[in-house]
Amino acid sequence: MISTVTTVTTTTTTTAAATASTVTTATSLMAGLGLIATVALIVLLITKELAGAAAEGSSAPEFTFSEALNRVLSVGIVPLLMVFVSIVFVKVINVL
């Protein structure tokens, strides 16, 4: 009777510790992905701003590389901006 209770308690404790380490690993992975997404958003926004400034300064009437780059960068910025807003929302909810 006593040995059965000890075995069940040990198994439950081991399972709880394994679950806690899995949650910690998933949390750190998501934090790393959030950091990568934020840095990528910053880089794309800077590049878009520089391409837009170069397109405005150009006097050529044809479609230039900087104008094309300015348009193409919007494709990557919009989803990353949504990810950034969701990250900020989750962080604010965690603080409250």
PDB file of C-alpha atoms in Angstrom:
ATOM      1  CA  MET A   1       0.000   0.000   0.000  1.00  0.00           C
ATOM      2  CA  ILE A   2       2.710   2.498   0.927  1.00  0.00           C
ATOM      3  CA  SER A   3       4.909   1.607  -2.059  1.00  0.00           C
ATOM      4  CA  THR A   4       2.010   2.220  -4.457  1.00  0.00           C
ATOM      5  CA  VAL A   5       1.425   5.742  -3.135  1.00  0.00           C
ATOM      6  CA  THR A   6       5.130   6.568  -3.422  1.00  0.00           C
ATOM      7  CA  THR A   7       5.275   5.395  -7.054  1.00  0.00           C
ATOM      8  CA  VAL A   8       2.242   7.445  -8.048  1.00  0.00           C
ATOM      9  CA  THR A   9       3.603  10.570  -6.339  1.00  0.00           C
ATOM     10  CA  THR A  10       6.989  10.229  -8.052  1.00  0.00           C
ATOM     11  CA  THR A  11       5.395   9.765 -11.474  1.00  0.00           C
ATOM     12  CA  THR A  12       3.137  12.785 -10.998  1.00  0.00           C
ATOM     13  CA  THR A  13       6.050  14.979  -9.896  1.00  0.00           C
ATOM     14  CA  THR A  14       8.193  13.892 -12.867  1.00  0.00           C
ATOM     15  CA  THR A  15       5.363  14.556 -15.330  1.00  0.00           C
ATOM     16  CA  ALA A  16       4.731  18.025 -13.872  1.00  0.00           C
ATOM     17  CA  ALA A  17       8.437  18.912 -14.125  1.00  0.00           C
ATOM     18  CA  ALA A  18       8.595  17.731 -17.755  1.00  0.00           C
ATOM     19  CA  THR A  19       5.514  19.786 -18.607  1.00  0.00           C
ATOM     20  CA  ALA A  20       7.004  22.889 -16.960  1.00  0.00           C
ATOM     21  CA  SER A  21      10.244  22.547 -18.927  1.00  0.00           C
ATOM     22  CA  THR A  22       8.286  22.130 -22.179  1.00  0.00           C
ATOM     23  CA  VAL A  23       6.304  25.299 -21.468  1.00  0.00           C
ATOM     24  CA  THR A  24       9.529  27.181 -20.665  1.00  0.00           C
ATOM     25  CA  THR A  25      11.123  25.994 -23.918  1.00  0.00           C
ATOM     26  CA  ALA A  26       8.068  27.008 -25.956  1.00  0.00           C
ATOM     27  CA  THR A  27       7.969  30.408 -24.256  1.00  0.00           C
ATOM     28  CA  SER A  28      11.636  31.110 -24.946  1.00  0.00           C
ATOM     29  CA  LEU A  29      11.215  29.977 -28.573  1.00  0.00           C
ATOM     30  CA  MET A  30       8.274  32.344 -29.062  1.00  0.00           C
ATOM     31  CA  ALA A  31      10.208  35.202 -27.456  1.00  0.00           C
ATOM     32  CA  GLY A  32      13.080  34.592 -29.871  1.00  0.00           C
ATOM     33  CA  LEU A  33      10.728  34.538 -32.855  1.00  0.00           C
ATOM     34  CA  GLY A  34       9.115  37.745 -31.641  1.00  0.00           C
ATOM     35  CA  LEU A  35      12.510  39.400 -31.431  1.00  0.00           C
ATOM     36  CA  ILE A  36      13.411  38.271 -34.951  1.00  0.00           C
ATOM     37  CA  ALA A  37      10.076  39.550 -36.300  1.00  0.00           C
ATOM     38  CA  THR A  38      10.552  42.914 -34.587  1.00  0.00           C
ATOM     39  CA  VAL A  39      14.082  43.358 -35.935  1.00  0.00           C
ATOM     40  CA  ALA A  40      12.952  42.348 -39.424  1.00  0.00           C
ATOM     41  CA  LEU A  41      10.118  44.897 -39.243  1.00  0.00           C
ATOM     42  CA  ILE A  42      12.537  47.658 -38.239  1.00  0.00           C
ATOM     43  CA  VAL A  43      14.947  46.780 -41.056  1.00  0.00           C
ATOM     44  CA  LEU A  44      12.150  46.685 -43.646  1.00  0.00           C
ATOM     45  CA  LEU A  45      10.715  49.997 -42.467  1.00  0.00           C
ATOM     46  CA  ILE A  46      14.123  51.682 -42.681  1.00  0.00           C
ATOM     47  CA  THR A  47      14.725  50.242 -46.146  1.00  0.00           C
ATOM     48  CA  LYS A  48      11.271  51.337 -47.328  1.00  0.00           C
ATOM     49  CA  GLU A  49      11.867  54.855 -46.045  1.00  0.00           C
ATOM     50  CA  LEU A  50      15.235  55.078 -47.799  1.00  0.00           C
ATOM     51  CA  ALA A  51      13.785  53.686 -51.045  1.00  0.00           C
ATOM     52  CA  GLY A  52      10.922  56.162 -50.870  1.00  0.00           C
ATOM     53  CA  ALA A  53      13.321  59.063 -50.356  1.00  0.00           C
ATOM     54  CA  ALA A  54      15.413  57.920 -53.326  1.00  0.00           C
ATOM     55  CA  ALA A  55      12.305  57.584 -55.498  1.00  0.00           C
ATOM     56  CA  GLU A  56      11.202  61.138 -54.641  1.00  0.00           C
ATOM     57  CA  GLY A  57      14.624  62.555 -55.457  1.00  0.00           C
ATOM     58  CA  SER A  58      14.717  60.899 -58.859  1.00  0.00           C
ATOM     59  CA  SER A  59      13.813  63.076 -61.853  1.00  0.00           C
ATOM     60  CA  ALA A  60      13.528  60.138 -64.265  1.00  0.00           C
ATOM     61  CA  PRO A  61       9.982  59.583 -65.572  1.00  0.00           C
ATOM     62  CA  GLU A  62      10.377  55.783 -65.902  1.00  0.00           C
ATOM     63  CA  PHE A  63       9.776  53.188 -63.213  1.00  0.00           C
ATOM     64  CA  THR A  64      13.011  52.939 -61.190  1.00  0.00           C
ATOM     65  CA  PHE A  65      14.452  50.297 -58.915  1.00  0.00           C
ATOM     66  CA  SER A  66      13.852  52.403 -55.815  1.00  0.00           C
ATOM     67  CA  GLU A  67      10.160  52.800 -56.681  1.00  0.00           C
ATOM     68  CA  ALA A  68       9.853  49.052 -57.226  1.00  0.00           C
ATOM     69  CA  LEU A  69      11.630  48.344 -53.940  1.00  0.00           C
ATOM     70  CA  ASN A  70       9.347  50.803 -52.168  1.00  0.00           C
ATOM     71  CA  ARG A  71       6.266  48.894 -53.404  1.00  0.00           C
ATOM     72  CA  VAL A  72       7.636  45.404 -52.825  1.00  0.00           C
ATOM     73  CA  LEU A  73       8.624  46.080 -49.220  1.00  0.00           C
ATOM     74  CA  SER A  74       4.986  46.706 -48.309  1.00  0.00           C
ATOM     75  CA  VAL A  75       4.334  43.003 -48.897  1.00  0.00           C
ATOM     76  CA  GLY A  76       6.627  42.071 -46.006  1.00  0.00           C
ATOM     77  CA  ILE A  77       5.848  45.029 -43.764  1.00  0.00           C
ATOM     78  CA  VAL A  78       2.091  44.521 -43.438  1.00  0.00           C
ATOM     79  CA  PRO A  79       2.211  40.970 -41.953  1.00  0.00           C
ATOM     80  CA  LEU A  80       5.162  41.851 -39.711  1.00  0.00           C
ATOM     81  CA  LEU A  81       3.285  44.897 -38.480  1.00  0.00           C
ATOM     82  CA  MET A  82       0.349  42.659 -37.538  1.00  0.00           C
ATOM     83  CA  VAL A  83       2.720  40.322 -35.668  1.00  0.00           C
ATOM     84  CA  PHE A  84       4.280  43.295 -33.866  1.00  0.00           C
ATOM     85  CA  VAL A  85       0.865  44.606 -32.792  1.00  0.00           C
ATOM     86  CA  SER A  86      -0.101  41.169 -31.472  1.00  0.00           C
ATOM     87  CA  ILE A  87       3.184  40.898 -29.540  1.00  0.00           C
ATOM     88  CA  VAL A  88       2.597  44.289 -27.928  1.00  0.00           C
ATOM     89  CA  PHE A  89      -1.005  43.340 -27.129  1.00  0.00           C
ATOM     90  CA  VAL A  90       0.051  40.101 -25.401  1.00  0.00           C
ATOM     91  CA  LYS A  91       2.784  41.885 -23.421  1.00  0.00           C
ATOM     92  CA  VAL A  92       0.315  44.542 -22.229  1.00  0.00           C
ATOM     93  CA  ILE A  93      -2.229  41.880 -21.220  1.00  0.00           C
ATOM     94  CA  ASN A  94       0.493  40.002 -19.285  1.00  0.00           C
ATOM     95  CA  VAL A  95       1.400  43.152 -17.375  1.00  0.00           C
ATOM     96  CA  LEU A  96      -2.209  43.839 -16.443  1.00  0.00           C
TER      97      LEU A  96
END
